[in-house]
mmCIF file of C-alpha atoms and ligand atoms in Angstrom:
data_model
loop_
_atom_site.group_PDB
_atom_site.id
_atom_site.type_symbol
_atom_site.label_atom_id
_atom_site.label_comp_id
_atom_site.label_asym_id
_atom_site.label_seq_id
_atom_site.Cartn_x
_atom_site.Cartn_y
_atom_site.Cartn_z
ATOM 1 C CA MET A 238 -104.240 -128.577 -1.040
ATOM 2 C CA THR A 239 -107.859 -126.799 -2.008
ATOM 3 C CA ALA A 240 -108.890 -124.808 -1.569
ATOM 4 C CA ARG A 241 -111.893 -124.394 1.316
ATOM 5 C CA PRO A 242 -115.483 -124.698 0.990
ATOM 6 C CA ASP A 243 -117.023 -120.951 1.450
ATOM 7 C CA ASP A 244 -120.375 -122.411 3.847
ATOM 8 C CA LEU A 245 -118.549 -123.290 7.337
ATOM 9 C CA ALA A 246 -120.285 -127.070 7.935
ATOM 10 C CA THR A 247 -118.617 -127.863 4.821
ATOM 11 C CA ALA A 248 -115.725 -126.381 5.858
ATOM 12 C CA LEU A 249 -111.939 -128.839 7.546
ATOM 13 C CA PRO A 250 -113.185 -130.493 10.961
ATOM 14 C CA LEU A 251 -112.882 -128.388 13.682
ATOM 15 C CA HIS A 252 -111.743 -130.578 16.360
ATOM 16 C CA GLY A 253 -113.640 -131.790 19.602
ATOM 17 C CA GLY A 254 -117.148 -131.059 17.155
ATOM 18 C CA PRO A 255 -118.873 -127.988 15.334
ATOM 19 C CA ASP A 256 -120.863 -128.093 18.846
ATOM 20 C CA LEU A 257 -117.544 -126.224 20.913
ATOM 21 C CA ARG A 258 -117.922 -123.371 23.231
ATOM 22 C CA PRO A 259 -116.630 -120.164 22.289
ATOM 23 C CA ASP A 260 -113.323 -119.802 24.987
ATOM 24 C CA THR A 261 -112.752 -123.666 23.606
ATOM 25 C CA VAL A 262 -112.798 -122.459 19.559
ATOM 26 C CA VAL A 263 -109.613 -120.330 20.564
ATOM 27 C CA VAL A 264 -107.749 -123.035 20.918
ATOM 28 C CA ALA A 265 -109.198 -125.835 18.992
ATOM 29 C CA GLY A 266 -110.031 -123.790 15.640
ATOM 30 C CA GLY A 267 -108.297 -123.615 12.956
ATOM 31 C CA ARG A 268 -105.596 -125.952 13.170
ATOM 32 C CA PRO A 269 -104.143 -128.430 10.474
ATOM 33 C CA ALA A 270 -106.269 -131.750 9.887
ATOM 34 C CA PRO A 271 -105.452 -134.566 12.468
ATOM 35 C CA GLU A 272 -103.515 -136.781 10.637
ATOM 36 C CA HIS A 273 -100.180 -138.970 11.905
ATOM 37 C CA ASP A 274 -97.376 -136.710 12.350
ATOM 38 C CA ALA A 275 -99.224 -133.501 10.895
ATOM 39 C CA PRO A 276 -98.009 -130.497 12.852
ATOM 40 C CA VAL A 277 -100.002 -129.181 16.017
ATOM 41 C CA GLY A 278 -100.188 -125.541 14.631
ATOM 42 C CA PRO A 279 -101.025 -124.068 11.399
ATOM 43 C CA SER A 280 -98.407 -123.256 8.802
ATOM 44 C CA ILE A 281 -97.698 -120.230 7.277
ATOM 45 C CA VAL A 282 -98.094 -120.041 3.585
ATOM 46 C CA LEU A 283 -95.928 -117.587 1.862
ATOM 47 C CA THR A 284 -97.517 -117.898 -1.707
ATOM 48 C CA SER A 285 -98.492 -115.117 -4.085
ATOM 49 C CA THR A 286 -99.912 -117.442 -6.419
ATOM 50 C CA TYR A 287 -101.733 -120.367 -6.858
ATOM 51 C CA ARG A 288 -101.190 -123.784 -8.979
ATOM 52 C CA GLY A 289 -104.329 -123.823 -11.543
ATOM 53 C CA ALA A 290 -105.936 -124.206 -14.585
ATOM 54 C CA GLY A 291 -109.082 -123.424 -16.783
ATOM 55 C CA GLU A 292 -112.006 -121.118 -15.921
ATOM 56 C CA ILE A 293 -111.664 -119.912 -12.032
ATOM 57 C CA THR A 294 -114.569 -120.583 -10.130
ATOM 58 C CA ALA A 295 -115.492 -119.151 -6.323
ATOM 59 C CA ALA A 296 -113.958 -121.334 -5.202
ATOM 60 C CA ASP A 297 -110.612 -120.774 -6.090
ATOM 61 C CA ARG A 298 -108.045 -118.967 -4.241
ATOM 62 C CA ALA A 299 -106.274 -118.279 -7.704
ATOM 63 C CA TYR A 300 -103.819 -114.930 -6.712
ATOM 64 C CA GLY A 301 -102.025 -114.073 -3.533
ATOM 65 C CA ARG A 302 -104.314 -111.030 -3.465
ATOM 66 C CA PHE A 303 -107.653 -113.341 -3.056
ATOM 67 C CA GLY A 304 -107.033 -115.822 -0.545
ATOM 68 C CA ASN A 305 -104.775 -117.689 1.224
ATOM 69 C CA PRO A 306 -104.582 -120.658 3.497
ATOM 70 C CA THR A 307 -103.416 -118.919 6.733
ATOM 71 C CA TRP A 308 -105.750 -115.582 6.024
ATOM 72 C CA GLU A 309 -108.675 -118.765 6.098
ATOM 73 C CA ASP A 310 -107.287 -120.561 9.307
ATOM 74 C CA LEU A 311 -107.967 -117.554 11.484
ATOM 75 C CA GLU A 312 -111.351 -116.326 8.862
ATOM 76 C CA ASP A 313 -113.128 -119.923 10.614
ATOM 77 C CA VAL A 314 -111.633 -118.895 13.825
ATOM 78 C CA LEU A 315 -113.353 -115.882 13.876
ATOM 79 C CA ALA A 316 -116.482 -116.920 12.463
ATOM 80 C CA ARG A 317 -117.281 -119.588 14.651
ATOM 81 C CA LEU A 318 -116.500 -116.980 17.217
ATOM 82 C CA GLU A 319 -118.982 -114.771 15.549
ATOM 83 C CA GLY A 320 -121.935 -117.607 15.336
ATOM 84 C CA ALA A 321 -121.781 -116.346 11.644
ATOM 85 C CA ARG A 322 -122.532 -119.191 8.847
ATOM 86 C CA LEU A 323 -118.889 -118.193 6.525
ATOM 87 C CA PRO A 324 -115.570 -117.272 6.439
ATOM 88 C CA GLY A 325 -115.222 -114.211 8.218
ATOM 89 C CA LEU A 326 -112.987 -111.623 5.621
ATOM 90 C CA LEU A 327 -109.206 -110.886 7.056
ATOM 91 C CA TYR A 328 -108.330 -107.261 6.063
ATOM 92 C CA ALA A 329 -104.834 -105.707 6.392
ATOM 93 C CA SER A 330 -106.128 -103.259 8.891
ATOM 94 C CA GLY A 331 -109.484 -102.439 10.903
ATOM 95 C CA LEU A 332 -110.039 -99.469 8.914
ATOM 96 C CA ALA A 333 -109.562 -101.692 4.853
ATOM 97 C CA ALA A 334 -112.240 -103.778 7.128
ATOM 98 C CA VAL A 335 -114.507 -99.971 7.611
ATOM 99 C CA ALA A 336 -113.679 -99.005 4.228
ATOM 100 C CA SER A 337 -115.371 -102.246 2.979
ATOM 101 C CA VAL A 338 -118.515 -101.869 4.900
ATOM 102 C CA LEU A 339 -118.799 -98.606 4.345
ATOM 103 C CA ALA A 340 -118.337 -99.236 0.456
ATOM 104 C CA LEU A 341 -121.819 -101.286 0.284
ATOM 105 C CA VAL A 342 -123.356 -97.591 0.767
ATOM 106 C CA PRO A 343 -124.997 -96.798 -2.192
ATOM 107 C CA ALA A 344 -123.188 -93.456 -4.092
ATOM 108 C CA GLY A 345 -125.064 -90.318 -2.740
ATOM 109 C CA GLY A 346 -126.315 -93.206 0.004
ATOM 110 C CA ARG A 347 -126.954 -91.624 3.914
ATOM 111 C CA LEU A 348 -124.568 -93.468 6.569
ATOM 112 C CA VAL A 349 -126.114 -93.437 10.062
ATOM 113 C CA LEU A 350 -123.028 -93.524 12.906
ATOM 114 C CA PRO A 351 -121.980 -92.692 16.778
ATOM 115 C CA ARG A 352 -120.734 -89.353 17.003
ATOM 116 C CA HIS A 353 -118.169 -90.697 18.931
ATOM 117 C CA SER A 354 -117.459 -93.280 16.804
ATOM 118 C CA TYR A 355 -113.248 -94.264 17.126
ATOM 119 C CA GLN A 356 -112.081 -91.618 15.744
ATOM 120 C CA GLY A 357 -110.782 -93.172 12.110
ATOM 121 C CA SER A 358 -114.209 -94.335 10.773
ATOM 122 C CA LEU A 359 -115.726 -91.458 11.628
ATOM 123 C CA ALA A 360 -112.856 -89.568 9.371
ATOM 124 C CA LEU A 361 -113.459 -91.649 6.769
ATOM 125 C CA ALA A 362 -117.157 -91.379 6.903
ATOM 126 C CA ALA A 363 -116.830 -88.273 6.444
ATOM 127 C CA ASP A 364 -113.907 -87.955 3.801
ATOM 128 C CA LEU A 365 -116.490 -89.691 1.695
ATOM 129 C CA GLU A 366 -118.665 -87.632 2.303
ATOM 130 C CA ALA A 367 -116.632 -83.882 1.440
ATOM 131 C CA ARG A 368 -116.275 -86.320 -1.499
ATOM 132 C CA GLY A 369 -119.905 -86.752 -2.442
ATOM 133 C CA LEU A 370 -120.179 -90.471 -1.882
ATOM 134 C CA LEU A 371 -121.551 -90.405 1.040
ATOM 135 C CA ARG A 372 -124.169 -87.729 3.516
ATOM 136 C CA VAL A 373 -123.620 -88.894 6.772
ATOM 137 C CA ALA A 374 -125.703 -88.278 9.748
ATOM 138 C CA THR A 375 -124.076 -88.779 13.354
ATOM 139 C CA VAL A 376 -126.910 -89.356 15.897
ATOM 140 C CA ASP A 377 -125.857 -89.851 20.280
ATOM 141 C CA VAL A 378 -125.769 -93.937 20.284
ATOM 142 C CA THR A 379 -127.206 -94.447 23.668
ATOM 143 C CA ASP A 380 -130.655 -91.840 22.466
ATOM 144 C CA THR A 381 -132.702 -94.945 20.752
ATOM 145 C CA ASP A 382 -135.364 -92.431 19.961
ATOM 146 C CA ALA A 383 -133.383 -89.972 17.598
ATOM 147 C CA VAL A 384 -130.448 -93.209 16.234
ATOM 148 C CA VAL A 385 -134.328 -95.015 15.244
ATOM 149 C CA ALA A 386 -135.807 -91.126 14.099
ATOM 150 C CA ALA A 387 -132.122 -91.093 11.581
ATOM 151 C CA LEU A 388 -133.399 -94.257 9.930
ATOM 152 C CA ASP A 389 -136.114 -92.620 7.716
ATOM 153 C CA GLY A 390 -134.189 -92.874 4.322
ATOM 154 C CA ALA A 391 -130.568 -94.445 5.941
ATOM 155 C CA ASP A 392 -128.581 -97.535 3.370
ATOM 156 C CA LEU A 393 -126.284 -98.182 6.416
ATOM 157 C CA LEU A 394 -126.596 -98.337 10.024
ATOM 158 C CA TRP A 395 -123.235 -97.596 11.653
ATOM 159 C CA LEU A 396 -122.977 -98.881 15.158
ATOM 160 C CA GLU A 397 -120.111 -99.537 17.884
ATOM 161 C CA SER A 398 -120.566 -100.535 22.015
ATOM 162 C CA PRO A 399 -118.938 -99.581 23.894
ATOM 163 C CA THR A 400 -118.272 -96.533 22.085
ATOM 164 C CA ASN A 401 -114.456 -95.822 21.465
ATOM 165 C CA PRO A 402 -113.054 -93.469 23.528
ATOM 166 C CA MET A 403 -116.421 -92.784 26.253
ATOM 167 C CA LEU A 404 -117.877 -95.684 26.820
ATOM 168 C CA GLU A 405 -121.959 -95.400 25.848
ATOM 169 C CA VAL A 406 -123.290 -98.392 25.784
ATOM 170 C CA ALA A 407 -125.750 -99.005 21.964
ATOM 171 C CA ASP A 408 -129.212 -100.204 22.627
ATOM 172 C CA LEU A 409 -128.136 -103.047 20.191
ATOM 173 C CA PRO A 410 -130.896 -105.584 20.056
ATOM 174 C CA ALA A 411 -133.882 -102.524 19.700
ATOM 175 C CA LEU A 412 -131.269 -100.355 16.792
ATOM 176 C CA LEU A 413 -131.092 -103.236 15.190
ATOM 177 C CA ALA A 414 -134.711 -104.485 14.490
ATOM 178 C CA ALA A 415 -135.183 -101.217 14.429
ATOM 179 C CA ALA A 416 -133.201 -100.651 10.759
ATOM 180 C CA ARG A 417 -134.581 -104.845 9.494
ATOM 181 C CA GLU A 418 -138.120 -102.952 9.333
ATOM 182 C CA ARG A 419 -136.747 -100.369 7.411
ATOM 183 C CA GLY A 420 -134.308 -102.329 5.404
ATOM 184 C CA VAL A 421 -131.010 -100.001 6.086
ATOM 185 C CA ARG A 422 -128.830 -102.385 6.074
ATOM 186 C CA THR A 423 -126.459 -102.986 9.807
ATOM 187 C CA CYS A 424 -123.061 -103.166 10.696
ATOM 188 C CA VAL A 425 -121.453 -103.468 14.050
ATOM 189 C CA ASP A 426 -117.569 -103.050 15.336
ATOM 190 C CA ASN A 427 -117.510 -105.136 18.232
ATOM 191 C CA THR A 428 -113.240 -104.586 18.989
ATOM 192 C CA PHE A 429 -114.518 -103.212 22.063
ATOM 193 C CA ALA A 430 -116.289 -106.357 23.869
ATOM 194 C CA THR A 431 -114.706 -109.130 21.339
ATOM 195 C CA PRO A 432 -116.582 -111.699 20.025
ATOM 196 C CA LEU A 433 -116.450 -113.844 23.646
ATOM 197 C CA ALA A 434 -118.101 -110.923 25.543
ATOM 198 C CA GLN A 435 -120.936 -110.091 22.725
ATOM 199 C CA ARG A 436 -122.413 -111.451 19.386
ATOM 200 C CA PRO A 437 -124.168 -109.108 16.996
ATOM 201 C CA LEU A 438 -124.937 -111.364 14.686
ATOM 202 C CA GLU A 439 -127.154 -113.274 16.909
ATOM 203 C CA LEU A 440 -128.755 -110.104 17.908
ATOM 204 C CA GLY A 441 -129.926 -108.910 14.213
ATOM 205 C CA ALA A 442 -126.788 -107.519 12.550
ATOM 206 C CA ASP A 443 -125.571 -108.023 9.145
ATOM 207 C CA VAL A 444 -122.119 -107.334 9.371
ATOM 208 C CA VAL A 445 -119.956 -107.358 12.581
ATOM 209 C CA VAL A 446 -115.821 -106.052 12.083
ATOM 210 C CA HIS A 447 -113.222 -106.319 14.450
ATOM 211 C CA SER A 448 -109.990 -103.830 14.743
ATOM 212 C CA VAL A 449 -108.398 -107.520 14.920
ATOM 213 C CA THR A 450 -104.966 -105.651 16.081
ATOM 214 C CA LYS A 451 -106.396 -104.990 19.540
ATOM 215 C CA TYR A 452 -107.757 -107.801 22.043
ATOM 216 C CA LEU A 453 -107.650 -110.313 19.088
ATOM 217 C CA ALA A 454 -103.866 -110.214 18.177
ATOM 218 C CA GLY A 455 -103.871 -109.687 21.745
ATOM 219 C CA HIS A 456 -99.704 -108.084 22.088
ATOM 220 C CA SER A 457 -99.399 -105.193 20.228
ATOM 221 C CA ASP A 458 -97.617 -106.775 17.711
ATOM 222 C CA VAL A 459 -99.653 -106.928 14.510
ATOM 223 C CA VAL A 460 -101.481 -104.428 12.418
ATOM 224 C CA LEU A 461 -104.867 -106.417 11.105
ATOM 225 C CA GLY A 462 -108.654 -106.377 10.359
ATOM 226 C CA ALA A 463 -111.821 -108.617 9.437
ATOM 227 C CA ALA A 464 -115.187 -108.363 8.525
ATOM 228 C CA VAL A 465 -117.741 -111.566 9.880
ATOM 229 C CA THR A 466 -121.146 -111.859 7.689
ATOM 230 C CA SER A 467 -123.436 -114.969 7.256
ATOM 231 C CA ASP A 468 -125.420 -113.265 4.266
ATOM 232 C CA PRO A 469 -123.798 -114.492 0.606
ATOM 233 C CA GLY A 470 -124.234 -111.679 -0.517
ATOM 234 C CA LEU A 471 -122.689 -109.203 1.181
ATOM 235 C CA ARG A 472 -120.046 -111.705 2.537
ATOM 236 C CA GLU A 473 -119.136 -112.073 -2.578
ATOM 237 C CA ARG A 474 -118.995 -108.078 -2.567
ATOM 238 C CA LEU A 475 -116.961 -107.104 0.499
ATOM 239 C CA HIS A 476 -114.201 -109.708 -0.544
ATOM 240 C CA GLY A 477 -114.376 -108.644 -3.719
ATOM 241 C CA HIS A 478 -113.552 -105.124 -2.792
ATOM 242 C CA ARG A 479 -111.005 -106.550 -0.920
ATOM 243 C CA SER A 480 -109.352 -108.131 -3.745
ATOM 244 C CA LEU A 481 -110.285 -104.765 -5.707
ATOM 245 C CA HIS A 482 -108.635 -102.587 -3.087
ATOM 246 C CA GLY A 483 -105.855 -104.440 -2.346
ATOM 247 C CA ALA A 484 -106.056 -104.024 2.069
ATOM 248 C CA VAL A 485 -104.786 -107.884 2.166
ATOM 249 C CA PRO A 486 -103.211 -108.426 5.114
ATOM 250 C CA GLY A 487 -99.993 -110.835 4.643
ATOM 251 C CA PRO A 488 -100.455 -114.255 6.097
ATOM 252 C CA PHE A 489 -97.775 -113.285 8.801
ATOM 253 C CA GLU A 490 -99.556 -111.443 10.455
ATOM 254 C CA ALA A 491 -102.038 -113.650 10.146
ATOM 255 C CA TRP A 492 -100.625 -116.353 11.778
ATOM 256 C CA LEU A 493 -99.344 -114.545 14.540
ATOM 257 C CA ALA A 494 -102.974 -112.954 14.969
ATOM 258 C CA LEU A 495 -103.825 -116.566 15.469
ATOM 259 C CA ARG A 496 -102.064 -117.976 18.240
ATOM 260 C CA GLY A 497 -102.430 -114.332 19.674
ATOM 261 C CA VAL A 498 -106.154 -115.622 20.180
ATOM 262 C CA ARG A 499 -105.449 -118.576 21.672
ATOM 263 C CA THR A 500 -105.210 -116.249 24.951
ATOM 264 C CA LEU A 501 -108.023 -113.806 24.511
ATOM 265 C CA ALA A 502 -110.515 -115.937 26.718
ATOM 266 C CA VAL A 503 -108.178 -116.057 29.190
ATOM 267 C CA ARG A 504 -106.148 -112.443 28.786
ATOM 268 C CA VAL A 505 -109.973 -111.361 28.722
ATOM 269 C CA GLU A 506 -110.941 -112.789 31.610
ATOM 270 C CA ARG A 507 -107.853 -111.198 33.542
ATOM 271 C CA SER A 508 -108.357 -107.728 31.323
ATOM 272 C CA ALA A 509 -112.589 -107.282 32.746
ATOM 273 C CA ALA A 510 -112.320 -108.123 36.041
ATOM 274 C CA THR A 511 -109.037 -106.583 36.524
ATOM 275 C CA ALA A 512 -110.878 -103.561 35.011
ATOM 276 C CA GLY A 513 -113.862 -103.642 36.871
ATOM 277 C CA GLU A 514 -111.811 -103.706 40.407
ATOM 278 C CA LEU A 515 -109.783 -100.912 38.773
ATOM 279 C CA ALA A 516 -113.040 -98.474 37.676
ATOM 280 C CA ARG A 517 -114.213 -99.183 41.850
ATOM 281 C CA ARG A 518 -111.628 -97.293 42.981
ATOM 282 C CA LEU A 519 -111.379 -95.145 40.996
ATOM 283 C CA GLN A 520 -114.752 -94.110 41.519
ATOM 284 C CA ASP A 521 -113.652 -92.576 44.663
ATOM 285 C CA HIS A 522 -110.510 -91.370 44.099
ATOM 286 C CA PRO A 523 -110.089 -87.566 44.916
ATOM 287 C CA ALA A 524 -108.675 -86.662 41.709
ATOM 288 C CA VAL A 525 -111.256 -88.330 39.750
ATOM 289 C CA ARG A 526 -114.238 -86.355 38.510
ATOM 290 C CA GLU A 527 -115.745 -89.226 36.205
ATOM 291 C CA VAL A 528 -115.434 -93.033 35.819
ATOM 292 C CA ARG A 529 -117.094 -94.002 32.890
ATOM 293 C CA TYR A 530 -116.789 -97.766 32.926
ATOM 294 C CA PRO A 531 -120.347 -100.002 31.747
ATOM 295 C CA GLY A 532 -119.475 -102.769 34.845
ATOM 296 C CA LEU A 533 -119.598 -99.784 37.108
ATOM 297 C CA PRO A 534 -123.842 -100.321 37.928
ATOM 298 C CA GLY A 535 -124.117 -96.256 38.245
ATOM 299 C CA ASP A 536 -122.730 -96.078 34.965
ATOM 300 C CA PRO A 537 -125.640 -95.126 32.276
ATOM 301 C CA GLY A 538 -124.242 -98.051 30.302
ATOM 302 C CA HIS A 539 -124.678 -99.377 33.340
ATOM 303 C CA ALA A 540 -127.678 -102.174 32.411
ATOM 304 C CA ARG A 541 -128.101 -101.976 28.541
ATOM 305 C CA ALA A 542 -124.283 -103.966 28.646
ATOM 306 C CA ALA A 543 -125.539 -106.070 32.060
ATOM 307 C CA ALA A 544 -128.130 -107.240 29.256
ATOM 308 C CA GLN A 545 -126.464 -108.147 25.956
ATOM 309 C CA MET A 546 -122.582 -108.845 27.470
ATOM 310 C CA ALA A 547 -121.300 -111.147 28.703
ATOM 311 C CA ASN A 548 -117.479 -109.075 30.775
ATOM 312 C CA PHE A 549 -117.804 -105.179 30.499
ATOM 313 C CA GLY A 550 -115.097 -105.216 28.417
ATOM 314 C CA SER A 551 -111.136 -104.263 29.614
ATOM 315 C CA VAL A 552 -111.460 -100.447 28.256
ATOM 316 C CA LEU A 553 -112.306 -97.234 31.323
ATOM 317 C CA ALA A 554 -111.964 -93.997 30.719
ATOM 318 C CA ILE A 555 -111.774 -91.772 33.410
ATOM 319 C CA VAL A 556 -112.399 -87.566 33.271
ATOM 320 C CA LEU A 557 -109.844 -86.214 35.695
ATOM 321 C CA ASP A 558 -110.252 -82.335 37.146
ATOM 322 C CA GLY A 559 -108.319 -79.374 35.840
ATOM 323 C CA ASP A 560 -107.221 -79.165 32.721
ATOM 324 C CA ALA A 561 -104.989 -80.819 29.611
ATOM 325 C CA ALA A 562 -101.821 -80.031 30.911
ATOM 326 C CA GLY A 563 -102.333 -81.672 34.330
ATOM 327 C CA ALA A 564 -103.760 -84.499 33.112
ATOM 328 C CA GLU A 565 -100.799 -85.112 30.800
ATOM 329 C CA ALA A 566 -98.868 -84.626 33.502
ATOM 330 C CA VAL A 567 -100.807 -87.715 35.136
ATOM 331 C CA VAL A 568 -99.332 -90.051 32.379
ATOM 332 C CA ASP A 569 -95.439 -88.689 32.468
ATOM 333 C CA ALA A 570 -96.060 -90.347 35.815
ATOM 334 C CA LEU A 571 -97.491 -93.308 35.551
ATOM 335 C CA ARG A 572 -93.938 -95.801 35.481
ATOM 336 C CA LEU A 573 -95.901 -99.369 35.082
ATOM 337 C CA TRP A 574 -98.354 -98.033 32.995
ATOM 338 C CA THR A 575 -97.221 -97.472 29.059
ATOM 339 C CA PRO A 576 -98.667 -93.831 27.422
ATOM 340 C CA ALA A 577 -99.349 -94.897 24.086
ATOM 341 C CA THR A 578 -102.550 -95.245 21.423
ATOM 342 C CA SER A 579 -103.987 -98.099 20.718
ATOM 343 C CA LEU A 580 -105.661 -101.339 23.427
ATOM 344 C CA GLY A 581 -106.231 -104.731 23.587
ATOM 345 C CA GLY A 582 -103.385 -105.408 24.045
ATOM 346 C CA VAL A 583 -101.127 -107.270 27.581
ATOM 347 C CA GLU A 584 -99.499 -104.850 28.720
ATOM 348 C CA SER A 585 -101.893 -101.931 30.021
ATOM 349 C CA LEU A 586 -101.803 -98.441 28.215
ATOM 350 C CA VAL A 587 -103.201 -94.345 29.067
ATOM 351 C CA GLU A 588 -104.022 -91.743 26.272
ATOM 352 C CA ARG A 589 -105.249 -88.930 26.411
ATOM 353 C CA ARG A 590 -107.535 -88.421 24.123
ATOM 354 C CA ARG A 591 -107.503 -85.207 22.802
ATOM 355 C CA ARG A 592 -103.692 -85.796 21.593
ATOM 356 C CA HIS A 593 -104.677 -85.677 18.412
ATOM 357 C CA HIS A 594 -106.422 -83.667 17.218
ATOM 358 C CA GLU A 595 -109.496 -85.412 15.045
ATOM 359 C CA GLU A 596 -110.862 -86.250 18.277
ATOM 360 C CA ARG A 597 -114.689 -85.645 18.864
ATOM 361 C CA HIS A 598 -114.130 -81.861 20.967
ATOM 362 C CA SER A 599 -116.897 -83.255 23.109
ATOM 363 C CA VAL A 600 -114.521 -85.913 24.304
ATOM 364 C CA PRO A 601 -113.199 -83.995 27.761
ATOM 365 C CA GLU A 602 -109.996 -82.387 27.623
ATOM 366 C CA THR A 603 -108.509 -83.800 30.401
ATOM 367 C CA LEU A 604 -110.170 -87.491 30.095
ATOM 368 C CA LEU A 605 -107.483 -90.602 30.344
ATOM 369 C CA ARG A 606 -108.703 -93.712 28.663
ATOM 370 C CA LEU A 607 -106.737 -96.831 30.566
ATOM 371 C CA SER A 608 -106.688 -99.757 28.301
ATOM 372 C CA VAL A 609 -105.937 -102.505 31.013
ATOM 373 C CA GLY A 610 -103.705 -105.287 30.310
ATOM 374 C CA ILE A 611 -103.349 -108.912 32.171
ATOM 375 C CA GLU A 612 -100.330 -107.053 34.885
ATOM 376 C CA ASN A 613 -100.783 -107.979 38.514
ATOM 377 C CA VAL A 614 -104.319 -105.536 39.765
ATOM 378 C CA GLU A 615 -102.117 -104.382 42.422
ATOM 379 C CA ASP A 616 -99.002 -103.578 41.104
ATOM 380 C CA LEU A 617 -101.440 -100.940 37.928
ATOM 381 C CA TRP A 618 -103.783 -99.377 41.045
ATOM 382 C CA ALA A 619 -100.564 -98.228 43.229
ATOM 383 C CA ASP A 620 -98.783 -97.025 39.601
ATOM 384 C CA LEU A 621 -102.772 -95.096 38.889
ATOM 385 C CA ASP A 622 -102.732 -94.098 42.552
ATOM 386 C CA ARG A 623 -99.624 -92.290 42.936
ATOM 387 C CA ALA A 624 -99.989 -90.399 39.306
ATOM 388 C CA LEU A 625 -102.847 -89.311 40.622
ATOM 389 C CA SER A 626 -102.501 -88.280 43.556
ATOM 390 C CA GLY A 627 -99.338 -86.454 42.037
ATOM 391 C CA ALA A 628 -96.783 -87.704 44.654
ATOM 392 C CA ASP A 629 -94.092 -87.969 41.882
ATOM 393 C CA ARG A 630 -94.751 -84.282 40.715
HETATM 394 C C1 PLP B 917 -112.896 -100.124 18.110
HETATM 395 C C2 PLP B 917 -112.148 -99.721 16.905
HETATM 396 N N1 PLP B 917 -112.400 -99.789 15.712
HETATM 397 C C3 PLP B 917 -111.877 -99.638 14.628
HETATM 398 C C4 PLP B 917 -110.526 -99.677 15.082
HETATM 399 C C5 PLP B 917 -109.216 -99.480 13.109
HETATM 400 O O1 PLP B 917 -108.725 -100.368 13.421
HETATM 401 P P1 PLP B 917 -106.549 -100.323 12.826
HETATM 402 O O2 PLP B 917 -105.956 -99.740 13.933
HETATM 403 O O3 PLP B 917 -106.517 -101.609 13.543
HETATM 404 O O4 PLP B 917 -106.844 -100.156 11.344
HETATM 405 C C6 PLP B 917 -109.808 -98.955 15.603
HETATM 406 C C7 PLP B 917 -108.000 -98.221 15.988
HETATM 407 O O5 PLP B 917 -108.022 -97.662 17.585
HETATM 408 C C8 PLP B 917 -111.071 -98.841 17.062
HETATM 409 O O6 PLP B 917 -109.987 -98.267 18.276
#
């Protein structure tokens, strides 16, 4: 077993050829070479080090913190899904990938990020700012002019679209082009959309990050992250940061996530369709003040999402009438939906986001984030309708 070449064009062959569509890549990618009696699926390679002598080059794995064949199976698949020319990089968590990208900002540099980004990314940026390592400008990502104005003197534009948990949609092509013109580096957190719905590198982003924990792994049983880029210099810096800071995944987690990726296309197709149907029904529910879902024609992000996404995703948010206690009572009354943080698994989850003290105060107290799974839509609706109507209370 030799270390894999860094350029995907010369990497291990993908069964069926290089031009496979994404919903085939999730199945065919990251498999052993097709030799007689070879296992059909990838193995879990458990090793902390690799045989070798002489000078270590970039092509060598050398040590378990630098690379692992089981990571590489998934790193190749993620790169192909995102349309990258180089293998992705796995991390111990999504936030570890975020941290690695934020470390690209030079000391004292300026970071622009949406005010409703994932609260962990916001908290990390605030921590770096408090320690004097960078300066942060938060923006309303739906206001393209305001974001562009904030790019003056910026080093990194962080984008999330749709945002967590407000489901705001950024004009990705316009913002990525504006940043490029100004020499500002860009990173898109593509966790909510998945690469099947949106490919930010093709829209001009420098780096894409994922909480692999969510849709990619898909079963709420693994914590993992990834960064993907086509820029060799950036990849080298990210790889260096990962090796030095040590936020590397276990091979078992990588294997489990690749096993989850196999069904990504069918899971996302089903859950996005269900999310759309639930969003339409929730709009007419008397207990619901507002539904936020880019798939609804009346949603402020609808036109943008329709232009840049292949589906509208499987997360929606509802704002209820009443107060926080009333919203918690609705969560409590649900039987099929699981009350839990996180998203992107096969099981539907629900959460009042302001239960997190760190969540932005501009997120309404009664906003429930719904991560739609792959259960039957009528069962999901019946449970929601009953809980919202207070039938059990
Ligand atoms: C959009 C987004 N990005 C990043 C993260 C962080 O990922 P992880 O929990 O895998 O560290 C999350 C987690 O919820 C997320 O929702």
